[in-house]
Amino acid sequence: MKQVVMGTAGHIDHGKTQLIKTLTGIDTDRLKEEKERGITIDLGFAHLTCQDGTEVGVIDVPGHERFVRNMLAGVGGIDLVMLVIAADEGVMPQTREHLAICQLLRIKEGLVALTKADLVDEDWIELVSEDTREFLKGTFLEGKPIVPVSAKTGQGVDELKHALQALVARVPPKQLEGKFRLPVDRVFTIRGFGTVVTGTLFSGMIRVEDRVEIYPKGIEAKVRGLQVHNASTPEAVAGQRTAINLQGIDKVELERGDVLGHPGEFAPTFMLDAVLQHLADAPRPLRHRARVRLHVGTSEIMGRVILLDRDELAPGEETYVQFRLEAPAIALPRDRFVIRSYSPVQTIGGGMVLDVQPAKHRRGDAGLAGHFRLLAEGSPEEIFAHHLKQAAHQGLRLSEFLPRTELSEARLRQVATTLQRAGWARAVNADMGWHLHVEALDTLTRELRRYLDTYHQQNPLKPNISLEELRAKVRSLSERVCLMALEELRQQGAVVVERDRVRLATHQVALDDTRERILNELEAEFLAAGYQPPRVEELFDKLHIGKGHDKALLQVLLDQGRAVRLKENVVFHRSNLLKAESLLVQYLRDHREITPIEFKDLLGVSRKYAIPLLEYFDSQKLTIRVGDKRILRGVT
Ligand SMILES: Nc1nc2c(ncn2[C@@H]2O[C@H](COP(=O)(O)OP(=O)(O)O)[C@@H](O)[C@H]2O)c(=O)[nH]1
Ligand SMILES: [Mg+2]
């Protein structure tokens, strides 16, 4: 069953509320003050059943210029508008403003009801109709029906109903696969039921028992009950006027402008990128950093307009802007919005949201135009690929990206899969939906190669670099991304990864004759020193090994396993270490345990060497410490 919502629009006292009462039998002026003053202050709600059974939700809006903000909260989700113009008065200021708002919000269907036809004669009707046609030229209502009607005499009411039903039949059915979203337009409590919110279900669907989040407040609640057109229902879908009874939440925590959605699918933002159209009849140019009221969904938020490519936006012009907001907004790409000047309060423009998690842009940046054009005109795949490219080596996780797209999670996964198949995206971790753009991966592998190359040149005596150091030096890479890029390089045969160490496949420690000689001398000294090797620095002095690369020769000795470093300054020759080991093992076989003093005597060394040696054997899992003694591991 198709879901349609119709809104009224038009100047105050032109007969909107009266006409809705005539059409639906419902008086939408429900507030006491509205009854007393005879004017509509806030949104009113009614519904009407078409002959083909389609239920049409009706939103009656206030016409008074002081209440345009309430009007804006109502028209965001409507499919068609009934622009009401009193035949005796014709087009008035809020007729223009409301039409401009509908135009900016890209409402696609509608008609004009020429009300109070009983107050004027036929010729007059002809004249006003002609004026109205002229007024509608170039708008979405150009060529749409203009129906003279009187709520008083009933004249034209049947024609109006026919015309409306014809329009309703033309409204395309809603996509139900989007994210569930309901911008709240009313909050109240019903005794015994608790808190109820209402709104036009903007996209997706909601079921009883669903958990929802109230954005931007971040409060969670459960859906206890749902009503559409005053009847309870287990689920509500996009396009329906919906009342949601929430469990576990207080009325005071909610207000118009909040958005209900499923948890994790939206994120509050203080910045929005958008394409902004300045109305042609705006009174003055819009200045950079002008303070405006942004109306998106049912919310009104103060903020400044950052003009990125100019200092002033002339009436009738359009450009890309960034909003810096004073309170958090909930919006998604492709949402329509309206802006009103701070004072005097007047509708001056509107447009479409492009990005809800933008960076702070540099004004005058030449690359911005292309960036925005892609966001405005690209396909979902192009847009996701673009964000992925911008995320560079950090990539994007789908769950993280979800609040930044109007796509549902399922649709977003499809988009990512399409990109992967086409070779544009690579999964870092499929389970997490973590992706990298191929160009980002290319850049990264190039950088890693370049870094390794420089590293080898600067450290010719080091055989490789630890993964950890490499990650820290190249863009502070996450481990997963680094491993992925290295795997790529390994498959190309460019690098060799051995456990947690990496080198270019072409790199080998090369020693010339002099260094080969120094290396051998160094080794000989360690070998000759037995269990009491000299401090490393002492040895360097003795062999006249100065600054520069030669000191790194010790590392070569260590890398090749010919010597072992026990502590910062304690290095043993491998064969001495092995000898000490077999003495220790023999002793422990005979005596089962050994104290540090006994060990000192066994090797004939001082404490300075005994302790590091014992700790080394512990670390090698040869021995285990029990109190102040050591025993062989695995022997109890
Ligand atoms: N003569 C006549 N008066 C009307 C008609 N429709 C509305 N009115 C009167 O116009 C005034 C404003 O009507 P209302 O529906 O509140 O206007 P709204 O501000 O556009 O909602 C009321 O006094 C109505 O009785 C009509 O068709 N004929
Ligand atoms: Mg009214």
XYZ file of C-alpha atoms and ligand atoms in Angstrom:
665
model
C 0.000 0.000 0.000
C 1.305 3.382 -1.042
C 2.075 6.016 1.592
C 1.432 9.665 0.832
C 1.706 12.787 2.971
C 0.249 16.086 1.851
C 1.013 19.461 3.386
C -0.732 22.791 3.133
C 1.089 26.025 2.386
C 0.055 29.617 2.018
C -0.525 32.988 3.655
C -2.367 33.350 6.954
C -6.162 33.543 6.844
C -6.366 32.208 3.316
C -8.492 29.296 4.498
C -6.031 26.387 4.840
C -7.364 25.043 8.108
C -10.967 25.506 7.032
C -10.330 23.663 3.786
C -8.667 20.704 5.543
C -11.716 20.517 7.825
C -13.968 20.482 4.782
C -11.883 17.774 3.097
C -11.262 15.525 6.106
C -13.773 16.485 8.779
C -10.883 17.111 11.168
C -10.183 20.430 12.865
C -6.405 20.652 12.933
C -6.273 23.713 15.172
C -5.949 21.667 18.344
C -4.311 24.166 20.739
C -6.482 26.260 23.066
C -4.683 29.390 21.926
C -5.361 28.500 18.293
C -9.075 28.170 19.003
C -9.200 31.441 20.922
C -7.243 33.469 18.409
C -8.599 31.676 15.355
C -5.120 31.227 13.860
C -2.888 28.231 13.367
C 0.261 28.405 15.464
C 1.673 24.927 15.237
C 1.368 21.992 12.877
C -2.008 20.263 12.659
C -2.603 16.711 11.568
C -5.435 14.987 9.718
C -5.885 12.216 7.215
C -8.025 11.410 4.231
C -8.848 8.201 2.413
C -8.808 8.242 -1.382
C -11.306 6.279 -3.476
C -8.609 3.776 -4.378
C -7.994 3.186 -0.670
C -4.750 5.161 -0.389
C -4.457 6.806 3.005
C -3.143 10.344 2.775
C -1.624 11.914 5.878
C -2.344 15.630 5.985
C -0.216 18.277 7.659
C -1.769 21.692 8.088
C 0.848 24.397 8.569
C 0.599 27.865 10.083
C 0.650 30.759 7.627
C 1.752 33.513 10.001
C 5.248 34.778 9.277
C 6.230 34.321 12.924
C 5.519 30.603 12.685
C 7.356 29.745 9.488
C 9.766 27.710 11.634
C 6.847 25.465 12.599
C 5.812 25.265 8.970
C 9.346 24.142 8.106
C 9.198 21.359 10.686
C 6.117 20.012 8.915
C 6.909 20.159 5.227
C 10.228 18.272 5.301
C 8.680 14.885 4.657
C 5.707 15.701 2.453
C 5.076 14.283 -1.024
C 2.746 16.934 -2.294
C 1.633 20.386 -1.342
C -1.696 22.123 -1.526
C -0.848 25.789 -1.932
C -3.788 27.775 -0.665
C -4.412 31.229 -2.136
C -7.502 33.209 -1.159
C -9.265 34.352 -4.320
C -10.078 37.742 -2.818
C -6.509 38.528 -1.751
C -4.303 36.725 -4.230
C -0.581 36.115 -3.731
C 0.736 37.463 -0.393
C 4.202 37.416 1.302
C 3.900 33.963 2.918
C 2.435 32.574 -0.316
C 5.798 33.448 -1.844
C 7.877 32.317 1.113
C 6.085 28.974 1.462
C 6.353 28.290 -2.249
C 10.074 29.129 -2.138
C 10.523 26.747 0.801
C 8.714 23.919 -1.026
C 10.855 24.639 -4.058
C 14.083 24.542 -2.004
C 13.003 21.305 -0.323
C 12.393 19.828 -3.782
C 8.793 18.881 -3.176
C 7.738 17.503 -6.508
C 3.956 17.497 -6.675
C 1.152 19.818 -5.792
C -1.734 22.032 -6.815
C -3.308 25.342 -5.946
C -6.598 25.732 -4.110
C -8.088 29.131 -4.888
C -10.129 29.487 -1.700
C -12.999 31.750 -0.697
C -14.335 31.561 -4.248
C -17.730 32.541 -2.788
C -16.409 36.032 -2.039
C -15.638 36.950 -5.662
C -17.326 36.653 -9.061
C -16.442 34.580 -12.115
C -14.450 37.314 -13.858
C -12.393 37.875 -10.746
C -11.654 34.136 -10.499
C -10.429 34.263 -14.110
C -8.103 37.162 -13.296
C -6.666 35.635 -10.115
C -6.162 32.290 -11.885
C -4.221 34.077 -14.588
C -2.079 35.934 -12.024
C -1.467 32.687 -10.186
C -0.352 30.916 -13.365
C 2.083 33.736 -13.947
C 3.329 33.529 -10.334
C 3.966 29.772 -10.649
C 6.039 30.030 -13.843
C 9.383 28.320 -13.478
C 8.432 26.542 -10.246
C 7.484 22.903 -9.661
C 3.826 24.002 -9.611
C 3.917 25.432 -13.134
C 1.104 23.847 -15.124
C -0.451 22.143 -12.081
C -4.213 22.427 -11.415
C -5.586 25.671 -9.983
C -8.930 24.801 -8.427
C -11.405 27.485 -7.278
C -13.105 26.281 -4.115
C -15.255 27.497 -1.262
C -15.355 25.873 2.132
C -18.469 27.900 2.812
C -20.685 26.890 -0.130
C -18.997 23.630 -1.054
C -18.324 24.951 -4.553
C -15.360 23.178 -6.186
C -14.792 20.739 -3.303
C -15.457 17.672 -5.477
C -13.181 19.002 -8.230
C -10.460 19.597 -5.640
C -10.825 16.044 -4.281
C -10.557 14.664 -7.816
C -7.507 16.713 -8.598
C -5.867 15.636 -5.325
C -6.542 11.961 -5.970
C -5.049 12.246 -9.424
C -1.886 13.705 -7.871
C -1.784 11.070 -5.129
C -1.908 8.393 -7.820
C 1.205 9.936 -9.387
C 3.317 9.911 -6.210
C 5.898 7.141 -6.648
C 6.035 4.433 -3.961
C 8.716 4.860 -1.298
C 11.957 2.952 -1.070
C 11.759 0.921 2.109
C 15.334 -0.242 2.208
C 16.866 2.965 3.606
C 17.836 3.583 7.211
C 14.943 4.083 9.580
C 14.633 7.786 10.318
C 11.918 9.812 11.960
C 12.503 13.536 12.546
C 10.351 14.321 15.588
C 7.715 17.026 15.141
C 5.674 16.480 18.317
C 6.245 15.029 21.768
C 3.520 14.385 24.326
C 2.535 11.971 27.051
C -0.565 9.845 27.290
C -1.582 8.864 30.782
C -0.841 5.176 31.280
C 1.246 4.935 28.103
C 4.103 7.301 28.661
C 5.969 9.229 26.017
C 4.764 9.475 22.431
C 6.577 11.140 19.541
C 5.168 11.767 16.095
C 6.675 12.549 12.752
C 6.654 11.713 9.087
C 8.643 8.496 8.698
C 11.350 9.760 6.400
C 12.923 6.493 5.265
C 13.173 2.810 6.120
C 10.846 1.101 8.539
C 10.316 0.505 12.242
C 8.764 -2.349 14.217
C 7.305 -2.689 17.685
C 10.023 -3.878 20.112
C 12.823 -2.270 18.044
C 15.481 -0.423 19.998
C 15.908 3.149 18.832
C 18.294 5.947 19.606
C 17.187 9.535 20.092
C 19.717 11.642 18.232
C 21.643 13.813 18.847
C 21.060 13.180 22.550
C 22.318 9.612 22.417
C 19.499 8.208 24.563
C 18.229 4.721 23.790
C 14.647 3.548 24.163
C 12.395 0.721 23.074
C 9.359 0.982 20.781
C 6.392 -0.113 22.864
C 3.715 0.696 20.323
C 3.139 2.233 16.875
C 0.206 4.044 15.363
C -0.462 5.165 11.826
C -3.612 7.198 11.116
C -4.847 6.520 14.657
C -4.677 2.731 14.293
C -2.164 0.479 16.022
C 0.203 -1.363 13.741
C 3.124 -3.768 14.228
C 5.299 -1.798 11.806
C 5.428 1.571 10.107
C 7.162 2.382 6.833
C 8.620 5.341 4.972
C 6.093 8.003 4.105
C 3.668 7.285 6.929
C 2.613 9.764 9.558
C 3.700 7.767 12.575
C 3.206 7.953 16.323
C 5.730 6.024 18.378
C 5.158 5.116 21.998
C 8.563 4.885 23.641
C 9.447 2.878 26.691
C 12.105 3.877 29.145
C 12.227 7.560 28.397
C 10.863 10.768 29.824
C 9.040 13.414 27.796
C 11.388 16.115 29.026
C 14.277 14.344 27.366
C 12.736 14.800 23.915
C 11.863 17.722 21.712
C 10.989 18.701 18.159
C 14.104 18.532 16.026
C 15.363 15.279 17.562
C 15.696 12.331 15.220
C 14.777 8.736 15.943
C 16.926 6.117 14.248
C 18.414 2.740 14.933
C 21.457 2.865 17.235
C 24.800 3.523 15.556
C 23.394 4.669 12.213
C 23.661 8.439 12.700
C 26.190 10.742 14.298
C 25.737 14.299 15.528
C 27.772 16.884 13.650
C 28.745 20.520 14.101
C 29.825 20.861 10.465
C 27.973 20.217 7.237
C 29.127 20.608 3.662
C 26.388 21.550 1.249
C 25.467 23.132 -2.013
C 23.613 26.337 -1.204
C 21.270 28.277 -3.431
C 20.641 31.888 -2.482
C 17.083 32.912 -3.338
C 16.807 35.328 -6.260
C 14.536 37.627 -4.264
C 16.735 37.629 -1.164
C 17.156 41.238 -0.001
C 20.972 41.347 0.022
C 24.060 39.289 -0.777
C 24.966 36.568 1.705
C 28.294 37.359 3.356
C 31.020 34.914 4.313
C 30.457 33.811 7.940
C 26.892 35.172 8.009
C 24.949 33.836 10.990
C 21.842 31.988 9.808
C 19.159 29.572 10.963
C 19.544 26.181 9.375
C 16.384 24.109 9.048
C 17.002 20.445 8.363
C 14.538 17.688 9.209
C 12.370 19.192 11.939
C 15.242 21.046 13.581
C 16.325 24.665 13.567
C 19.989 25.262 14.364
C 22.000 28.473 14.449
C 25.249 28.525 12.599
C 27.591 30.365 10.296
C 27.932 29.924 6.546
C 31.518 29.538 5.405
C 31.699 30.606 1.775
C 34.604 28.587 0.424
C 35.162 30.194 -2.952
C 34.057 33.819 -2.531
C 33.309 36.522 0.014
C 29.717 37.122 -0.978
C 26.964 35.083 -2.556
C 24.679 37.260 -4.673
C 20.922 36.621 -4.742
C 20.121 33.937 -7.307
C 23.616 32.395 -7.154
C 24.587 28.938 -6.001
C 27.812 27.608 -4.489
C 29.419 25.070 -2.165
C 29.542 26.016 1.504
C 30.385 24.682 4.912
C 28.057 25.250 7.853
C 29.648 25.630 11.284
C 26.846 25.008 13.742
C 26.231 26.111 17.318
C 24.397 22.894 18.213
C 24.729 19.382 16.832
C 22.723 18.465 13.741
C 21.524 15.096 12.523
C 21.555 14.954 8.749
C 22.620 12.758 5.857
C 23.937 13.435 2.372
C 21.173 14.434 -0.059
C 18.980 15.903 2.674
C 17.360 19.153 1.614
C 17.509 22.153 3.909
C 16.413 25.773 4.145
C 18.236 28.742 5.642
C 16.670 31.853 7.134
C 18.440 35.046 8.038
C 19.031 35.674 11.734
C 17.304 39.018 11.835
C 14.955 39.921 10.277
C 13.860 36.300 10.145
C 13.306 35.554 6.508
C 13.821 32.606 4.199
C 16.881 33.396 2.080
C 18.018 30.099 0.608
C 18.457 26.384 0.831
C 20.011 23.416 -0.824
C 21.332 19.914 -0.393
C 23.664 18.374 2.177
C 26.776 16.749 0.670
C 28.838 15.633 3.643
C 28.025 15.318 7.329
C 31.563 14.585 8.550
C 33.616 17.017 6.519
C 37.114 18.237 7.184
C 37.652 21.934 7.873
C 38.421 23.150 4.376
C 40.904 25.777 3.380
C 39.064 28.629 1.670
C 40.033 29.077 -1.931
C 41.349 25.508 -2.235
C 41.192 24.787 -5.955
C 40.515 21.079 -5.419
C 37.251 21.659 -3.578
C 35.045 22.198 -6.623
C 35.840 18.746 -8.003
C 35.417 17.168 -4.577
C 31.960 18.690 -4.135
C 30.871 17.967 -7.689
C 31.644 14.316 -7.127
C 29.694 14.246 -3.852
C 26.759 16.009 -5.535
C 26.623 14.051 -8.753
C 28.497 10.787 -8.221
C 27.005 7.313 -7.933
C 27.073 5.616 -4.510
C 30.121 3.628 -5.692
C 31.962 6.747 -6.865
C 31.182 8.568 -3.637
C 32.298 5.711 -1.403
C 35.463 5.238 -3.457
C 36.161 8.963 -3.104
C 35.828 8.897 0.700
C 37.926 5.737 0.758
C 40.653 7.453 -1.221
C 40.576 10.409 1.154
C 40.858 8.096 4.146
C 44.225 7.086 2.613
C 46.207 4.457 4.516
C 43.724 4.417 7.406
C 40.929 3.156 5.208
C 37.310 3.014 6.319
C 35.326 0.561 8.363
C 31.771 0.247 7.079
C 30.298 0.552 10.581
C 32.239 3.797 11.066
C 31.209 5.108 7.690
C 27.519 4.243 8.084
C 26.552 7.529 9.840
C 28.131 9.412 6.950
C 25.971 7.908 4.221
C 22.282 7.821 3.429
C 22.718 4.203 2.296
C 21.498 1.366 4.487
C 24.097 -0.975 5.909
C 23.108 -3.718 3.439
C 23.371 -1.334 0.487
C 26.712 -0.017 1.708
C 28.068 -3.570 1.849
C 26.958 -4.094 -1.758
C 28.711 -0.916 -2.786
C 31.923 -2.032 -1.079
C 31.712 -5.449 -2.712
C 31.202 -3.902 -6.141
C 34.292 -1.736 -5.629
C 36.305 -4.720 -4.481
C 35.300 -6.787 -7.513
C 36.174 -3.911 -9.801
C 39.591 -3.746 -8.165
C 39.175 -0.305 -6.595
C 38.962 -1.373 -2.985
C 40.775 -3.992 -0.943
C 39.481 -5.552 2.261
C 41.918 -5.101 5.135
C 39.627 -7.164 7.272
C 36.475 -8.517 5.690
C 34.743 -9.250 9.006
C 35.084 -5.681 10.139
C 34.178 -4.352 6.694
C 37.503 -2.510 6.773
C 38.572 -1.353 3.329
C 41.435 0.495 1.700
C 41.449 2.224 -1.661
C 43.881 0.570 -4.086
C 45.557 3.874 -4.746
C 46.105 4.305 -1.011
C 47.610 0.828 -0.916
C 49.847 1.662 -3.881
C 51.021 4.859 -2.250
C 51.708 2.962 0.923
C 53.701 0.157 -0.665
C 55.746 2.780 -2.507
C 56.417 4.612 0.749
C 57.375 1.430 2.550
C 59.810 0.519 -0.226
C 61.274 3.993 -0.221
C 61.655 3.940 3.553
C 63.279 0.500 3.543
C 65.617 1.601 0.806
C 66.742 4.679 2.744
C 67.008 2.649 5.912
C 69.285 0.083 4.300
C 71.468 2.829 2.837
C 71.816 4.503 6.204
C 72.283 1.229 8.064
C 74.257 -0.964 5.663
C 75.322 -3.245 8.485
C 71.816 -3.922 9.765
C 70.234 -6.898 8.055
C 66.622 -5.745 8.570
C 64.244 -3.552 10.547
C 61.623 -4.534 13.071
C 58.012 -4.303 11.976
C 57.260 -2.127 14.936
C 59.894 0.447 14.046
C 58.813 0.420 10.423
C 55.177 1.047 11.369
C 56.129 3.897 13.663
C 58.318 5.535 11.017
C 55.900 5.205 8.106
C 52.729 7.148 8.909
C 52.237 5.452 12.294
C 50.619 2.578 10.471
C 48.208 0.220 12.111
C 49.571 -3.308 12.294
C 46.926 -4.817 10.018
C 47.397 -2.285 7.246
C 51.181 -2.576 7.483
C 51.042 -6.365 7.237
C 48.663 -6.116 4.298
C 50.977 -3.761 2.416
C 54.020 -5.920 3.229
C 52.190 -9.030 2.026
C 51.545 -7.170 -1.214
C 55.271 -6.391 -1.488
C 56.220 -9.934 -0.542
C 54.073 -11.308 -3.339
C 55.813 -8.977 -5.742
C 59.078 -10.391 -4.461
C 60.157 -6.956 -3.240
C 60.563 -7.647 0.468
C 61.446 -10.525 2.747
C 59.524 -10.807 6.014
C 61.025 -13.028 8.665
C 58.874 -13.238 11.739
C 58.723 -9.638 12.988
C 61.561 -8.335 10.843
C 61.567 -6.953 7.313
C 64.115 -6.148 4.622
C 64.151 -5.398 0.934
C 64.756 -8.612 -0.988
C 67.809 -6.998 -2.566
C 69.445 -5.988 0.711
C 72.431 -7.862 2.075
C 74.922 -6.775 4.673
C 78.084 -6.231 2.649
C 81.467 -5.990 4.352
C 84.626 -4.783 2.709
C 88.006 -6.288 3.647
C 88.760 -3.743 6.381
C 85.453 -4.285 8.040
C 85.689 -8.032 7.684
C 89.024 -7.769 9.552
C 87.565 -5.560 12.326
C 84.651 -7.922 12.663
C 86.985 -10.865 13.141
C 89.116 -8.973 15.654
C 86.040 -8.059 17.619
C 84.925 -11.648 17.674
C 88.336 -12.872 18.695
C 88.349 -10.489 21.662
C 84.982 -11.712 22.891
C 86.072 -15.302 22.449
C 89.319 -14.774 24.324
C 87.596 -12.953 27.178
C 85.857 -16.136 28.270
C 83.195 -15.621 30.916
C 84.343 -12.098 31.751
C 84.091 -10.066 28.542
C 85.106 -6.389 28.709
C 82.521 -3.633 28.463
C 81.628 -2.964 24.842
C 82.932 0.613 24.917
C 86.253 -0.540 26.381
C 86.671 -2.969 23.544
C 85.916 -0.328 20.928
C 88.641 1.848 22.474
C 91.092 -0.991 22.550
C 90.560 -1.822 18.872
C 90.410 1.880 17.909
C 86.894 1.503 16.620
C 85.637 5.028 16.407
C 82.397 6.627 15.441
C 80.371 5.786 12.360
C 79.490 2.485 10.937
C 82.183 0.447 12.535
C 80.476 0.342 15.909
C 77.539 -1.197 14.069
C 79.813 -4.144 13.332
C 78.956 -5.382 16.804
C 75.343 -5.581 15.632
C 76.474 -7.680 12.683
C 78.126 -10.041 15.125
C 74.893 -10.175 17.105
C 72.700 -10.490 13.989
C 74.772 -13.376 12.746
C 74.462 -15.069 16.105
C 78.213 -15.105 16.736
C 77.722 -13.055 19.888
C 74.787 -12.561 22.276
C 73.876 -9.421 24.167
C 72.801 -10.194 27.723
C 72.527 -6.613 28.923
C 73.269 -3.167 27.527
C 76.997 -3.534 28.144
C 77.400 -7.290 28.545
C 78.071 -9.247 25.365
C 79.172 -12.872 25.335
C 80.695 -14.880 22.541
C 78.263 -17.580 21.522
C 80.652 -20.477 22.234
C 81.476 -19.163 25.732
C 77.796 -18.903 26.415
C 77.307 -22.495 25.297
C 80.141 -23.636 27.536
C 78.622 -21.838 30.520
C 75.325 -23.433 29.685
C 76.667 -26.968 29.663
C 78.503 -26.398 32.951
C 75.269 -25.155 34.493
C 73.208 -28.046 33.137
C 75.749 -30.547 34.385
C 75.770 -28.923 37.832
C 71.985 -28.927 38.045
C 71.811 -32.569 36.985
C 74.160 -33.370 39.866
C 72.816 -30.981 42.505
C 69.322 -30.253 41.296
C 69.575 -26.566 42.311
C 72.028 -23.700 42.347
C 72.357 -20.369 44.157
C 73.912 -17.298 42.540
C 76.947 -17.701 44.807
C 77.420 -21.333 43.776
C 77.086 -20.290 40.146
C 79.690 -17.539 40.624
C 82.110 -20.116 41.945
C 81.246 -22.619 39.240
C 82.318 -20.222 36.497
C 84.810 -18.285 38.554
C 83.182 -14.958 37.705
C 81.974 -11.947 39.672
C 78.339 -11.058 40.395
C 78.468 -8.608 37.530
C 78.430 -11.535 35.085
C 76.714 -14.216 37.166
C 73.397 -12.414 37.507
C 72.944 -11.463 33.810
C 73.884 -15.025 32.843
C 71.367 -16.580 35.218
C 68.677 -14.195 34.002
C 69.563 -15.022 30.414
C 69.159 -18.754 31.033
C 65.814 -18.053 32.726
C 64.705 -16.051 29.708
C 65.776 -18.892 27.414
C 63.495 -21.123 29.467
C 66.413 -23.355 30.389
C 66.096 -22.656 34.104
C 63.415 -21.478 36.415
C 63.803 -19.400 39.534
C 62.510 -20.797 42.815
C 63.156 -18.429 45.706
C 66.803 -17.459 45.358
C 67.690 -20.711 43.584
C 67.521 -21.993 40.033
C 66.421 -25.418 38.913
C 66.152 -26.891 35.455
C 62.835 -26.116 33.866
C 60.598 -29.170 33.628
C 62.372 -30.835 36.578
C 60.382 -30.735 39.816
N -16.160 33.169 2.929
C -15.278 32.216 3.160
N -14.540 32.288 4.263
C -13.637 31.328 4.488
C -13.438 30.255 3.599
N -12.476 29.452 4.082
C -12.076 30.026 5.234
N -12.755 31.132 5.493
C -12.575 32.017 6.632
O -11.286 32.601 6.596
C -10.734 32.711 7.895
C -9.384 32.023 7.983
O -9.514 30.662 7.753
P -8.443 29.623 8.240
O -8.843 28.315 7.684
O -8.225 29.720 9.698
O -7.198 30.210 7.486
P -5.672 29.760 7.592
O -4.977 30.767 8.414
O -5.145 29.744 6.184
O -5.637 28.392 8.191
C -11.763 32.092 8.836
O -12.510 33.101 9.436
C -12.632 31.252 7.928
O -13.941 31.110 8.391
C -14.265 30.211 2.428
O -14.175 29.334 1.560
N -15.166 31.232 2.258
Mg -4.638 27.672 9.707
